[in-house]
Each structure stands twice: as structure tokens, then as C-alpha cells.
């Protein structure tokens, strides 16, 4: 039996634009998914979504991982159990984390010798199969941990100020929202391409401020990024309410994270404003999660032989 974990993520800058090959800065956070994999005669998957066999509707990511791993190693069955403190469908990378943790668990259980880069690439292939369109970012960051600038995969310093996430609890589908943006782009290519290009510039400016721990400037750039995401049509009222409430409560900056359409926003803040920001999120109907960025990517937590 193997227990393997992988982290969720927030986008400091660049979601959606990264799908079109632009730069982004994405950070692994201290919320994780743990996958327990045990050799078995049949295949079962147990998660908060229910108990199934291979099921591409209820457990598409895990089922696709099992299918892909079978191309690398032969096994009869597998029992998979998922535990997670990453809210599902909320823009915090729950899909990438469960994909990467499952690949990591099977890699260790069946001794496939996949490297971290192999795990990230296979995770990306799985996301592409399930979502039709996905950047490498989510699975790369979940695999390697840290604060990463895509597209050159450069590791940047961890964020040392307060990070507070606000969850609207409104579910959203990355696949649908990425598709909505591509439709908007087809309709107004001359406008949308320019917005995507500007979003793609933010990581280059933000990187320098991150290295100097200039969180005030990063907050300003986050606010600009949020406005640009709004113009792509991926923002919703519930997210805006949390974004404006947290800015009024003293955040350096606040923006939506991930695909949008619901899900989560986050704020960067000085440590002494963390409680105020958290209270502002709750007062405006959201759930608050206080977190940190982390260098811990995919990680085999324990391995017991003969299971
Ligand atoms: C989703 O977490 C981020 C998007 O940019 C999609 C992707 O990068 O695959 C919206």
C-alpha cells in the first residue's frame, strides 16, 4: 500500500492566458490531496464523490490515470481512496492534485521509476483527455511544489506575507469556462488576443517584485489581473463581492484564482490584516481558508510492502 499526496495551487497571475502559451505565476499551497493505493483483484475508487469502479463520469481523472498507467505497467486491479482538504471544483487545483497524487501513488506502488517531470507530463496528458484543453501549469506546480513561473518553469521565492482564500462555494467547471473563453476569442479575436497578451505580461513585471518581496506592488498587479479576467467573462458577482470586501479590509490585492465562474478568490495581505480579511470573506457569504505557499510537491508519505 502507498499513500501519496500532492498540493493545490493559486494563480498569482496568468490563468486562461497560459492556455494560449502566455506566461503565468502559479503557487503550490498548503492544502493537499492524499491518495491511498492498494493492490487488489478488482478496481475500486472511494472519494467524497462516492464509491465506483473505473468510472469516467464520476471519477474521470483517477480513471484516466489508471488507464494511462496500465500502458506502462500491467496490473489486475487497484483500490484507491482519496482524502483531501482542497475544495473540489473551486479553482484551487483539486483535479491536478488528485491526478498527480494518483500517478505518484501508482508510480511508487508498481515501481515505474517516473521522474517528477514524467509525472507532471503524464498528469497534463490526463487533464487534456478529461478537459480537452489544459495548460501544463496545474499539474507541473502540483508535482514540483513552490512558486513557479510558466512557461519557463522557473522556481521563484515563496510568498512570505499572509495568503487568505475566499471560497464562494459556487461550483464551476474548468472545461466549460476554458471553452467559453475560446468562444469569446473566436468572436472577437482582435480584442481578446490583446487582453490575453496583457495578462501574459503581468508575470514578467510581478516576478521582479516577488524577488524583492514587494507585496504592495504584487497586490496592485493582482487587481489589474482580476479586472482583465472580468473582461474575459470568467468573473461572477459572488467572486467580485469577496474581492471588493477584502480590498476594503486592507488586502494588498485580491483576485479570482483558477478558471473562475465561481470557486475561489484570494488576497495577499500583511500578517496583521489576515484576521480582518478572513472576517470580510465570511461576512460576505464566503468560506475563508488561511494558507501559505509551499515547496512540497508530490510526496510519497508512506509505503507498506506486500499490499
Ligand atoms: C485552471 O486552473 C487554469 C486555467 O488557466 C486552465 C489551465 O491552465 O489549464 C483556466
mmCIF file of C-alpha atoms and ligand atoms in Angstrom:
data_model
loop_
_atom_site.group_PDB
_atom_site.id
_atom_site.type_symbol
_atom_site.label_atom_id
_atom_site.label_comp_id
_atom_site.label_asym_id
_atom_site.label_seq_id
_atom_site.Cartn_x
_atom_site.Cartn_y
_atom_site.Cartn_z
ATOM 1 C CA UNK A 1 0.000 0.000 0.000
ATOM 2 C CA UNK A 2 1.214 3.514 -0.822
ATOM 3 C CA UNK A 3 -0.035 6.870 0.463
ATOM 4 C CA UNK A 4 0.979 9.752 -1.795
ATOM 5 C CA UNK A 5 -0.036 13.405 -1.520
ATOM 6 C CA UNK A 6 0.040 16.466 -3.811
ATOM 7 C CA UNK A 7 -0.805 20.142 -3.189
ATOM 8 C CA UNK A 8 -3.426 22.510 -4.575
ATOM 9 C CA UNK A 9 -2.497 25.869 -6.090
ATOM 10 C CA UNK A 10 -3.386 29.509 -6.585
ATOM 11 C CA UNK A 11 -2.584 31.618 -9.628
ATOM 12 C CA UNK A 12 -0.780 34.817 -8.709
ATOM 13 C CA UNK A 13 -1.079 35.839 -12.364
ATOM 14 C CA UNK A 14 -1.942 34.443 -15.761
ATOM 15 C CA UNK A 15 -4.730 31.841 -15.669
ATOM 16 C CA UNK A 16 -6.526 31.495 -19.016
ATOM 17 C CA UNK A 17 -3.730 33.371 -20.848
ATOM 18 C CA UNK A 18 -1.444 30.402 -20.021
ATOM 19 C CA UNK A 19 -3.748 28.154 -22.084
ATOM 20 C CA UNK A 20 -2.644 30.261 -25.098
ATOM 21 C CA UNK A 21 1.062 29.831 -24.324
ATOM 22 C CA UNK A 22 1.467 33.050 -22.296
ATOM 23 C CA UNK A 23 3.430 33.276 -19.036
ATOM 24 C CA UNK A 24 1.833 32.752 -15.606
ATOM 25 C CA UNK A 25 2.945 32.563 -11.967
ATOM 26 C CA UNK A 26 1.305 29.769 -10.033
ATOM 27 C CA UNK A 27 1.936 28.799 -6.388
ATOM 28 C CA UNK A 28 1.537 25.456 -4.603
ATOM 29 C CA UNK A 29 -0.359 25.947 -1.332
ATOM 30 C CA UNK A 30 -0.667 24.136 1.981
ATOM 31 C CA UNK A 31 -3.910 22.354 1.045
ATOM 32 C CA UNK A 32 -3.410 18.766 -0.122
ATOM 33 C CA UNK A 33 -4.963 15.609 -1.544
ATOM 34 C CA UNK A 34 -3.851 12.205 -0.213
ATOM 35 C CA UNK A 35 -4.297 9.098 -2.356
ATOM 36 C CA UNK A 36 -4.018 5.628 -0.825
ATOM 37 C CA UNK A 37 -3.436 2.923 -3.437
ATOM 38 C CA UNK A 38 -3.550 -0.794 -2.625
ATOM 39 C CA UNK A 39 -3.039 -3.756 -4.979
ATOM 40 C CA UNK A 40 -6.349 -5.585 -5.437
ATOM 41 C CA UNK A 41 -8.090 -8.156 -7.646
ATOM 42 C CA UNK A 42 -10.704 -5.592 -8.813
ATOM 43 C CA UNK A 43 -10.719 -1.808 -9.177
ATOM 44 C CA UNK A 44 -12.498 0.490 -6.691
ATOM 45 C CA UNK A 45 -12.282 4.239 -6.237
ATOM 46 C CA UNK A 46 -13.502 5.776 -2.979
ATOM 47 C CA UNK A 47 -13.768 9.562 -2.591
ATOM 48 C CA UNK A 48 -16.191 12.218 -1.309
ATOM 49 C CA UNK A 49 -17.950 11.779 -4.711
ATOM 50 C CA UNK A 50 -18.859 8.135 -3.902
ATOM 51 C CA UNK A 51 -17.574 4.590 -4.427
ATOM 52 C CA UNK A 52 -17.157 3.434 -8.016
ATOM 53 C CA UNK A 53 -15.135 1.129 -10.209
ATOM 54 C CA UNK A 54 -13.348 2.716 -13.178
ATOM 55 C CA UNK A 55 -15.865 5.483 -13.879
ATOM 56 C CA UNK A 56 -15.098 8.236 -16.390
ATOM 57 C CA UNK A 57 -18.145 10.310 -15.310
ATOM 58 C CA UNK A 58 -17.789 10.332 -11.509
ATOM 59 C CA UNK A 59 -14.012 9.837 -11.210
ATOM 60 C CA UNK A 60 -12.692 10.931 -14.646
ATOM 61 C CA UNK A 61 -9.188 11.949 -13.538
ATOM 62 C CA UNK A 62 -8.428 8.846 -11.453
ATOM 63 C CA UNK A 63 -9.969 6.502 -14.034
ATOM 64 C CA UNK A 64 -7.902 8.098 -16.800
ATOM 65 C CA UNK A 65 -4.743 7.815 -14.667
ATOM 66 C CA UNK A 66 -5.426 4.087 -14.133
ATOM 67 C CA UNK A 67 -5.966 3.651 -17.881
ATOM 68 C CA UNK A 68 -2.711 5.514 -18.678
ATOM 69 C CA UNK A 69 -0.641 3.696 -16.003
ATOM 70 C CA UNK A 70 -1.821 0.359 -17.474
ATOM 71 C CA UNK A 71 0.080 1.339 -20.637
ATOM 72 C CA UNK A 72 3.279 1.478 -18.538
ATOM 73 C CA UNK A 73 2.818 -1.482 -16.221
ATOM 74 C CA UNK A 74 0.473 -4.448 -16.121
ATOM 75 C CA UNK A 75 -1.739 -4.859 -13.023
ATOM 76 C CA UNK A 76 -5.078 -6.610 -12.441
ATOM 77 C CA UNK A 77 -6.858 -4.227 -10.090
ATOM 78 C CA UNK A 78 -6.290 -1.349 -7.724
ATOM 79 C CA UNK A 79 -8.123 0.046 -4.692
ATOM 80 C CA UNK A 80 -7.858 3.838 -4.492
ATOM 81 C CA UNK A 81 -9.015 6.017 -1.610
ATOM 82 C CA UNK A 82 -8.949 9.817 -1.775
ATOM 83 C CA UNK A 83 -8.781 12.205 1.181
ATOM 84 C CA UNK A 84 -8.482 15.907 0.551
ATOM 85 C CA UNK A 85 -8.750 19.294 2.165
ATOM 86 C CA UNK A 86 -8.836 21.065 -1.238
ATOM 87 C CA UNK A 87 -12.407 22.127 -2.055
ATOM 88 C CA UNK A 88 -13.497 20.380 -5.298
ATOM 89 C CA UNK A 89 -14.263 22.434 -8.440
ATOM 90 C CA UNK A 90 -13.159 25.653 -6.764
ATOM 91 C CA UNK A 91 -10.141 26.832 -8.764
ATOM 92 C CA UNK A 92 -7.628 25.527 -6.222
ATOM 93 C CA UNK A 93 -6.293 22.725 -8.392
ATOM 94 C CA UNK A 94 -8.192 19.793 -6.852
ATOM 95 C CA UNK A 95 -8.217 17.951 -10.209
ATOM 96 C CA UNK A 96 -4.479 18.359 -10.757
ATOM 97 C CA UNK A 97 -3.736 17.349 -7.150
ATOM 98 C CA UNK A 98 -5.785 14.137 -7.329
ATOM 99 C CA UNK A 99 -4.296 13.335 -10.751
ATOM 100 C CA UNK A 100 -0.709 13.896 -9.606
ATOM 101 C CA UNK A 101 -1.174 12.134 -6.241
ATOM 102 C CA UNK A 102 -2.711 9.106 -8.011
ATOM 103 C CA UNK A 103 0.130 8.922 -10.553
ATOM 104 C CA UNK A 104 2.634 9.319 -7.689
ATOM 105 C CA UNK A 105 0.969 6.522 -5.694
ATOM 106 C CA UNK A 106 0.834 4.074 -8.628
ATOM 107 C CA UNK A 107 4.360 5.023 -9.694
ATOM 108 C CA UNK A 108 5.639 4.088 -6.250
ATOM 109 C CA UNK A 109 3.403 1.006 -5.810
ATOM 110 C CA UNK A 110 4.401 -0.524 -9.154
ATOM 111 C CA UNK A 111 7.968 0.881 -9.166
ATOM 112 C CA UNK A 112 7.631 2.583 -12.566
ATOM 113 C CA UNK A 113 10.558 4.984 -11.918
ATOM 114 C CA UNK A 114 8.720 8.010 -13.318
ATOM 115 C CA UNK A 115 10.623 11.240 -12.606
ATOM 116 C CA UNK A 116 8.880 14.387 -11.356
ATOM 117 C CA UNK A 117 8.863 15.731 -14.919
ATOM 118 C CA UNK A 118 7.335 12.452 -16.182
ATOM 119 C CA UNK A 119 4.603 12.713 -13.507
ATOM 120 C CA UNK A 120 3.817 16.335 -14.445
ATOM 121 C CA UNK A 121 3.680 15.469 -18.168
ATOM 122 C CA UNK A 122 1.506 12.408 -17.655
ATOM 123 C CA UNK A 123 -0.755 14.488 -15.382
ATOM 124 C CA UNK A 124 -1.061 17.055 -18.145
ATOM 125 C CA UNK A 125 -1.966 14.321 -20.654
ATOM 126 C CA UNK A 126 -4.705 13.138 -18.270
ATOM 127 C CA UNK A 127 -6.062 16.700 -17.851
ATOM 128 C CA UNK A 128 -6.048 17.162 -21.639
ATOM 129 C CA UNK A 129 -8.006 13.928 -22.089
ATOM 130 C CA UNK A 130 -10.588 14.883 -19.457
ATOM 131 C CA UNK A 131 -10.875 18.631 -20.139
ATOM 132 C CA UNK A 132 -9.978 18.782 -23.881
ATOM 133 C CA UNK A 133 -7.780 21.814 -23.205
ATOM 134 C CA UNK A 134 -5.419 22.480 -20.298
ATOM 135 C CA UNK A 135 -2.026 24.055 -19.757
ATOM 136 C CA UNK A 136 0.813 22.142 -18.086
ATOM 137 C CA UNK A 137 0.720 24.629 -15.187
ATOM 138 C CA UNK A 138 -1.601 22.948 -12.657
ATOM 139 C CA UNK A 139 -0.001 19.502 -12.841
ATOM 140 C CA UNK A 140 3.544 20.946 -13.014
ATOM 141 C CA UNK A 141 3.038 23.045 -9.861
ATOM 142 C CA UNK A 142 1.267 20.227 -8.005
ATOM 143 C CA UNK A 143 4.148 17.876 -8.886
ATOM 144 C CA UNK A 144 7.092 20.177 -8.149
ATOM 145 C CA UNK A 145 5.609 22.451 -5.446
ATOM 146 C CA UNK A 146 6.825 26.025 -4.981
ATOM 147 C CA UNK A 147 6.067 29.296 -6.731
ATOM 148 C CA UNK A 148 6.613 28.651 -10.436
ATOM 149 C CA UNK A 149 6.798 30.948 -13.423
ATOM 150 C CA UNK A 150 5.460 29.271 -16.535
ATOM 151 C CA UNK A 151 6.271 28.903 -19.384
ATOM 152 C CA UNK A 152 9.961 28.506 -18.475
ATOM 153 C CA UNK A 153 9.206 26.540 -15.256
ATOM 154 C CA UNK A 154 11.388 28.900 -13.176
ATOM 155 C CA UNK A 155 11.152 28.481 -9.394
ATOM 156 C CA UNK A 156 10.597 31.812 -7.599
ATOM 157 C CA UNK A 157 10.734 32.604 -3.852
ATOM 158 C CA UNK A 158 7.831 31.515 -1.647
ATOM 159 C CA UNK A 159 5.368 34.261 -0.682
ATOM 160 C CA UNK A 160 6.055 35.392 2.886
ATOM 161 C CA UNK A 161 3.037 37.642 3.539
ATOM 162 C CA UNK A 162 -0.478 36.450 4.503
ATOM 163 C CA UNK A 163 -2.465 34.436 1.944
ATOM 164 C CA UNK A 164 -6.224 34.244 2.535
ATOM 165 C CA UNK A 165 -8.541 32.324 0.205
ATOM 166 C CA UNK A 166 -12.254 33.074 -0.112
ATOM 167 C CA UNK A 167 -14.457 30.264 -1.421
ATOM 168 C CA UNK A 168 -17.829 31.270 -2.922
ATOM 169 C CA UNK A 169 -18.908 27.591 -2.726
ATOM 170 C CA UNK A 170 -20.308 28.088 -6.209
ATOM 171 C CA UNK A 171 -19.093 25.114 -8.269
ATOM 172 C CA UNK A 172 -17.599 25.735 -11.670
ATOM 173 C CA UNK A 173 -16.294 23.590 -14.499
ATOM 174 C CA UNK A 174 -12.814 24.451 -15.802
ATOM 175 C CA UNK A 175 -13.598 22.640 -19.060
ATOM 176 C CA UNK A 176 -16.707 24.787 -19.699
ATOM 177 C CA UNK A 177 -15.105 28.096 -18.745
ATOM 178 C CA UNK A 178 -11.943 27.495 -20.795
ATOM 179 C CA UNK A 179 -14.293 26.687 -23.670
ATOM 180 C CA UNK A 180 -16.326 29.906 -23.058
ATOM 181 C CA UNK A 181 -13.117 31.972 -23.298
ATOM 182 C CA UNK A 182 -12.123 30.243 -26.531
ATOM 183 C CA UNK A 183 -15.590 31.051 -27.967
ATOM 184 C CA UNK A 184 -15.260 34.712 -26.970
ATOM 185 C CA UNK A 185 -11.822 34.755 -28.600
ATOM 186 C CA UNK A 186 -13.238 33.327 -31.823
ATOM 187 C CA UNK A 187 -15.923 36.023 -31.824
ATOM 188 C CA UNK A 188 -13.632 38.990 -31.045
ATOM 189 C CA UNK A 189 -10.072 37.849 -31.822
ATOM 190 C CA UNK A 190 -8.683 41.393 -32.169
ATOM 191 C CA UNK A 191 -9.912 42.295 -28.620
ATOM 192 C CA UNK A 192 -9.451 39.048 -26.721
ATOM 193 C CA UNK A 193 -5.944 38.407 -28.043
ATOM 194 C CA UNK A 194 -4.877 41.811 -26.731
ATOM 195 C CA UNK A 195 -6.353 41.091 -23.283
ATOM 196 C CA UNK A 196 -4.586 37.710 -23.247
ATOM 197 C CA UNK A 197 -1.318 39.403 -24.253
ATOM 198 C CA UNK A 198 -1.610 41.945 -21.412
ATOM 199 C CA UNK A 199 -2.366 39.189 -18.866
ATOM 200 C CA UNK A 200 0.719 37.412 -20.195
ATOM 201 C CA UNK A 201 2.867 40.486 -19.390
ATOM 202 C CA UNK A 202 1.874 40.592 -15.689
ATOM 203 C CA UNK A 203 4.100 37.639 -14.643
ATOM 204 C CA UNK A 204 7.186 39.360 -16.079
ATOM 205 C CA UNK A 205 6.566 42.510 -14.029
ATOM 206 C CA UNK A 206 5.364 40.523 -10.988
ATOM 207 C CA UNK A 207 8.433 38.260 -10.931
ATOM 208 C CA UNK A 208 10.757 41.186 -10.117
ATOM 209 C CA UNK A 209 8.521 42.374 -7.259
ATOM 210 C CA UNK A 210 8.265 38.826 -5.909
ATOM 211 C CA UNK A 211 12.045 38.566 -5.737
ATOM 212 C CA UNK A 212 12.139 41.854 -3.741
ATOM 213 C CA UNK A 213 9.160 40.781 -1.544
ATOM 214 C CA UNK A 214 7.373 43.931 -2.720
ATOM 215 C CA UNK A 215 3.893 42.620 -1.896
ATOM 216 C CA UNK A 216 2.184 46.020 -2.226
ATOM 217 C CA UNK A 217 3.117 46.154 -5.927
ATOM 218 C CA UNK A 218 2.180 42.499 -6.423
ATOM 219 C CA UNK A 219 -1.244 43.301 -4.928
ATOM 220 C CA UNK A 220 -1.724 46.142 -7.439
ATOM 221 C CA UNK A 221 -0.837 43.806 -10.302
ATOM 222 C CA UNK A 222 -3.256 41.178 -8.934
ATOM 223 C CA UNK A 223 -6.032 43.783 -9.000
ATOM 224 C CA UNK A 224 -5.208 44.583 -12.634
ATOM 225 C CA UNK A 225 -5.221 40.855 -13.461
ATOM 226 C CA UNK A 226 -8.635 40.473 -11.791
ATOM 227 C CA UNK A 227 -10.072 43.282 -13.957
ATOM 228 C CA UNK A 228 -8.718 41.630 -17.095
ATOM 229 C CA UNK A 229 -10.221 38.271 -16.075
ATOM 230 C CA UNK A 230 -13.519 40.090 -15.566
ATOM 231 C CA UNK A 231 -13.294 41.341 -19.148
ATOM 232 C CA UNK A 232 -12.832 37.733 -20.344
ATOM 233 C CA UNK A 233 -16.201 36.973 -18.739
ATOM 234 C CA UNK A 234 -14.928 34.491 -16.126
ATOM 235 C CA UNK A 235 -15.806 36.569 -13.079
ATOM 236 C CA UNK A 236 -19.125 36.304 -11.199
ATOM 237 C CA UNK A 237 -20.879 38.557 -8.667
ATOM 238 C CA UNK A 238 -20.078 36.266 -5.716
ATOM 239 C CA UNK A 239 -16.343 36.471 -6.507
ATOM 240 C CA UNK A 240 -16.486 40.241 -7.047
ATOM 241 C CA UNK A 241 -18.191 40.717 -3.671
ATOM 242 C CA UNK A 242 -15.327 38.902 -1.922
ATOM 243 C CA UNK A 243 -12.683 40.687 -3.995
ATOM 244 C CA UNK A 244 -14.017 44.173 -3.143
ATOM 245 C CA UNK A 245 -14.733 43.329 0.509
ATOM 246 C CA UNK A 246 -11.188 42.046 1.061
ATOM 247 C CA UNK A 247 -9.623 45.048 -0.665
ATOM 248 C CA UNK A 248 -11.666 47.319 1.650
ATOM 249 C CA UNK A 249 -10.465 45.240 4.611
ATOM 250 C CA UNK A 250 -6.865 46.173 3.782
ATOM 251 C CA UNK A 251 -5.564 43.487 1.404
ATOM 252 C CA UNK A 252 -2.537 44.348 -0.739
ATOM 253 C CA UNK A 253 -4.570 42.926 -3.627
ATOM 254 C CA UNK A 254 -7.331 40.401 -4.373
ATOM 255 C CA UNK A 255 -8.218 38.415 -7.452
ATOM 256 C CA UNK A 256 -10.063 35.359 -8.607
ATOM 257 C CA UNK A 257 -7.910 32.221 -8.980
ATOM 258 C CA UNK A 258 -8.221 29.385 -11.500
ATOM 259 C CA UNK A 259 -10.900 29.119 -14.140
ATOM 260 C CA UNK A 260 -13.457 31.404 -12.412
ATOM 261 C CA UNK A 261 -17.228 31.188 -12.909
ATOM 262 C CA UNK A 262 -17.449 30.613 -9.141
ATOM 263 C CA UNK A 263 -14.895 28.865 -6.987
ATOM 264 C CA UNK A 264 -12.289 30.915 -5.173
ATOM 265 C CA UNK A 265 -10.556 34.255 -4.961
ATOM 266 C CA UNK A 266 -7.583 35.054 -2.751
ATOM 267 C CA UNK A 267 -5.928 38.046 -1.143
ATOM 268 C CA UNK A 268 -2.342 38.832 -0.266
ATOM 269 C CA UNK A 269 -2.121 40.776 2.944
ATOM 270 C CA UNK A 270 0.213 41.812 5.726
ATOM 271 C CA UNK A 271 0.146 39.215 8.528
ATOM 272 C CA UNK A 272 -1.642 41.618 10.891
ATOM 273 C CA UNK A 273 -4.579 42.014 8.454
ATOM 274 C CA UNK A 274 -5.155 38.273 7.955
ATOM 275 C CA UNK A 275 -7.984 38.092 10.515
ATOM 276 C CA UNK A 276 -9.736 41.191 9.092
ATOM 277 C CA UNK A 277 -9.590 39.787 5.574
ATOM 278 C CA UNK A 278 -10.873 36.440 6.763
ATOM 279 C CA UNK A 279 -13.785 38.117 8.600
ATOM 280 C CA UNK A 280 -14.630 40.188 5.480
ATOM 281 C CA UNK A 281 -14.875 36.973 3.430
ATOM 282 C CA UNK A 282 -17.192 35.322 5.951
ATOM 283 C CA UNK A 283 -19.333 38.487 6.323
ATOM 284 C CA UNK A 284 -19.848 38.442 2.544
ATOM 285 C CA UNK A 285 -21.040 34.849 2.361
ATOM 286 C CA UNK A 286 -17.769 33.044 1.622
ATOM 287 C CA UNK A 287 -15.679 30.423 3.428
ATOM 288 C CA UNK A 288 -12.238 31.593 4.450
ATOM 289 C CA UNK A 289 -9.062 29.499 4.291
ATOM 290 C CA UNK A 290 -5.808 30.923 5.639
ATOM 291 C CA UNK A 291 -2.872 29.264 3.922
ATOM 292 C CA UNK A 292 0.759 29.563 2.799
ATOM 293 C CA UNK A 293 2.710 28.760 -0.316
ATOM 294 C CA UNK A 294 4.748 25.553 -0.042
ATOM 295 C CA UNK A 295 7.747 23.934 -1.707
ATOM 296 C CA UNK A 296 6.325 20.452 -1.024
ATOM 297 C CA UNK A 297 5.056 18.943 -4.285
ATOM 298 C CA UNK A 298 4.099 15.314 -4.889
ATOM 299 C CA UNK A 299 5.236 13.266 -1.913
ATOM 300 C CA UNK A 300 5.120 9.568 -1.038
ATOM 301 C CA UNK A 301 4.048 9.749 2.618
ATOM 302 C CA UNK A 302 4.286 6.021 3.386
ATOM 303 C CA UNK A 303 4.772 2.700 1.679
ATOM 304 C CA UNK A 304 3.980 -0.746 3.099
ATOM 305 C CA UNK A 305 5.366 -3.748 1.181
ATOM 306 C CA UNK A 306 3.246 -6.793 0.201
ATOM 307 C CA UNK A 307 -0.012 -4.840 -0.242
HETATM 308 C C1 LIG B 1 -7.268 26.411 -14.303
HETATM 309 O O1 LIG B 1 -6.767 26.162 -13.009
HETATM 310 C C2 LIG B 1 -6.375 27.394 -15.003
HETATM 311 C C3 LIG B 1 -6.746 27.671 -16.456
HETATM 312 O O2 LIG B 1 -5.741 28.561 -16.966
HETATM 313 C C4 LIG B 1 -6.770 26.408 -17.282
HETATM 314 C C5 LIG B 1 -5.393 25.771 -17.475
HETATM 315 O O3 LIG B 1 -4.357 26.419 -17.317
HETATM 316 O O4 LIG B 1 -5.383 24.589 -17.822
HETATM 317 C C6 LIG B 1 -8.090 28.356 -16.562
#
